[in-house]
């Protein structure tokens, strides 16, 4: 019997021995999720199958009631709305002993007449690993087909993950009972592969998922080569094996392995060590989300996109944004639910494993948001419901928007843009941009969000690169020519002194008038990384200082440093350093984190030398991602004429009379500027600032416009003082 308690009380209570269940109408990622009996859902590392015929979702997953072991098998839950799940019992039951094949009513009946009972027990014994089950329906055989990672000791090793097999089970009903069939090693790296993560153990299969394409072709996707390489293998018509092992066209596997690479299977990013695959298709493209391989600990997810499932998968990116993006919000991917693929409605399913208490591991379900081009985004929500999916589909911006601004300026963005909505319709629509002037005060990529009120409040994101004028040096420490290094420097060409050299050692006697000091440093990361992830570090036992020296003309400079710790998951904030410019401490005890950080400071050079030192104050050793040295030409670019232009750029955001009065004022000062009457310029500029202050207080000039013009006015005044 079901009882409902009042809304707002999420926890079941026991009254007179009855468990109470409050119906869910939202998702609460990371919180304990109760089934309709009021018990915590046990479907870890799982996946969802939607049964078209009975319009019901089925959630299959590892039952970890006993913790890691003894395994209980695969549990299944049913739901009509994705919020409320009814326990349908064990879909696949793990087996305790050989005796159960004769004594247990269910097991004896399921496996009656089977001659491979010992093998079955060896695969799905309660002392075995049965992980990441997924189910799809086969129209031809009318069977529900479950695939899973089957592991345990092998003939040669007692280790728990030595077997590395994929196994499958069949059922006539979505809720089971599934009858276990067998497990095997799967596809193999081609003989001539450049890379092979585990040549001695061909065909390994561990973390896995299934994907059924629109034409009914199904694929098994699994971590192979000791988890170093992800494989995508086509399944045969009955979904009971990878096709690559049946080149002879027989029911039995071929006696030798004859699979054709690119036709029967492919390997995705050999050596990238990805786990926990989840695959889905949107607007004709294939998306795969994976995790790194750090056991039960979370790590950053990555996704990759391809036009063809056996085609070229594009470089991997992290879909998560915001706080905890580097741990995928403390979760590991397991499946993506295509709720309404036509409309761009997909749900990311992850597991928040609790290594010390696996049964209380929770689930992290989040909406998948489609960005520009083929970008996907995962954002955290404490609580959300399906209505949010209305604004997740892709909306493409057709209007050309700025890609770069000069440091200190804010981009000028239109109030109306032309878009193509997720159903392919093109239209003009109003947009409300959210901008923080602070974001434009340091070099780097700034993401600006715009909300489309006429399109269900869909949020679109654009990226604008902030680059100062007059960059003299831009050094990517370590020397990796990453894509973003190329992009940033493309805007510095007129002033950059180190155009051809990304990084070098300081050796003035040999004309190397800038660079890292000494030979106790090493580069880390590569071209495939970015400006932050590739860096230079001080090698262990090499003292405390990582220093770069530059021979520079005397004058005023601004120095910016890019800092990041790619190993933050293990250093956890222990890596600390003082940051010094010419021997003076700029930042004390800087803590390296997993955030892409930029710090900057002004330095006056009077002896033709600039030293940037990262001095270790706590282990491990210091490191630096990039250094940018900016001259003061930037200021000279600002004059009254440029201020008039800036003002005109913002004309539409100002009341007409306000625009007019500011314009008149500046035109007058421009007159003095032409006559080089410094005193008058300074006097009128300070009045101009007062005038704006007054208008700002009256709510007629926004903070943003005020800040930009005030800063410019001060620069002009400083030039003439
Ligand atoms: C994870 C994997 C899980 C489980 C775990 C065991 O990396 O994704 O499915 O096998 O390791 O440590």
Tab-separated table of C-alpha atoms and ligand atoms in Angstrom, residues 45 62 64 68 129 131-132 149 151 161 206-208 227 275-276 291-297 299 332-333 351 353 358, ligand 1:
chain	number	residue	atom	x	y	z
A	45	UNK	CA	26.645	2.145	-13.106
A	62	UNK	CA	24.300	-2.757	-10.188
A	64	UNK	CA	25.164	-2.803	-4.351
A	68	UNK	CA	31.249	-4.227	-3.354
A	129	UNK	CA	32.335	-8.341	-10.683
A	131	UNK	CA	29.276	-3.967	-13.563
A	132	UNK	CA	27.772	-1.329	-15.856
A	149	UNK	CA	31.215	-5.949	-17.699
A	151	UNK	CA	35.188	-9.675	-14.277
A	161	UNK	CA	39.781	-7.488	-12.764
A	206	UNK	CA	35.707	-3.430	-18.912
A	207	UNK	CA	33.587	-0.261	-18.458
A	208	UNK	CA	30.994	-0.415	-21.195
A	227	UNK	CA	41.489	0.691	-20.037
A	275	UNK	CA	36.266	4.878	-18.932
A	276	UNK	CA	32.525	5.001	-18.266
A	291	UNK	CA	35.457	9.691	-17.619
A	292	UNK	CA	39.121	9.361	-16.771
A	293	UNK	CA	40.305	6.237	-14.977
A	294	UNK	CA	40.683	6.905	-11.263
A	295	UNK	CA	38.741	4.026	-9.699
A	296	UNK	CA	35.832	5.237	-7.581
A	297	UNK	CA	37.228	8.773	-7.404
A	299	UNK	CA	37.674	13.124	-12.416
A	332	UNK	CA	31.226	9.508	-13.234
A	333	UNK	CA	29.218	9.125	-16.420
A	351	UNK	CA	27.230	7.878	-10.376
A	353	UNK	CA	30.425	6.636	-5.927
A	358	UNK	CA	29.165	1.725	-2.060
B	1	LIG	C1	35.886	2.543	-11.996
B	1	LIG	C2	34.882	1.947	-12.938
B	1	LIG	C3	33.813	1.290	-12.122
B	1	LIG	C4	34.455	0.247	-11.231
B	1	LIG	C5	35.549	0.886	-10.394
B	1	LIG	C6	36.296	-0.135	-9.548
B	1	LIG	O1	36.925	3.185	-12.682
B	1	LIG	O2	34.338	2.957	-13.754
B	1	LIG	O3	32.853	0.717	-12.950
B	1	LIG	O4	35.014	-0.769	-12.023
B	1	LIG	O5	36.472	1.544	-11.225
B	1	LIG	O6	37.383	0.466	-8.901
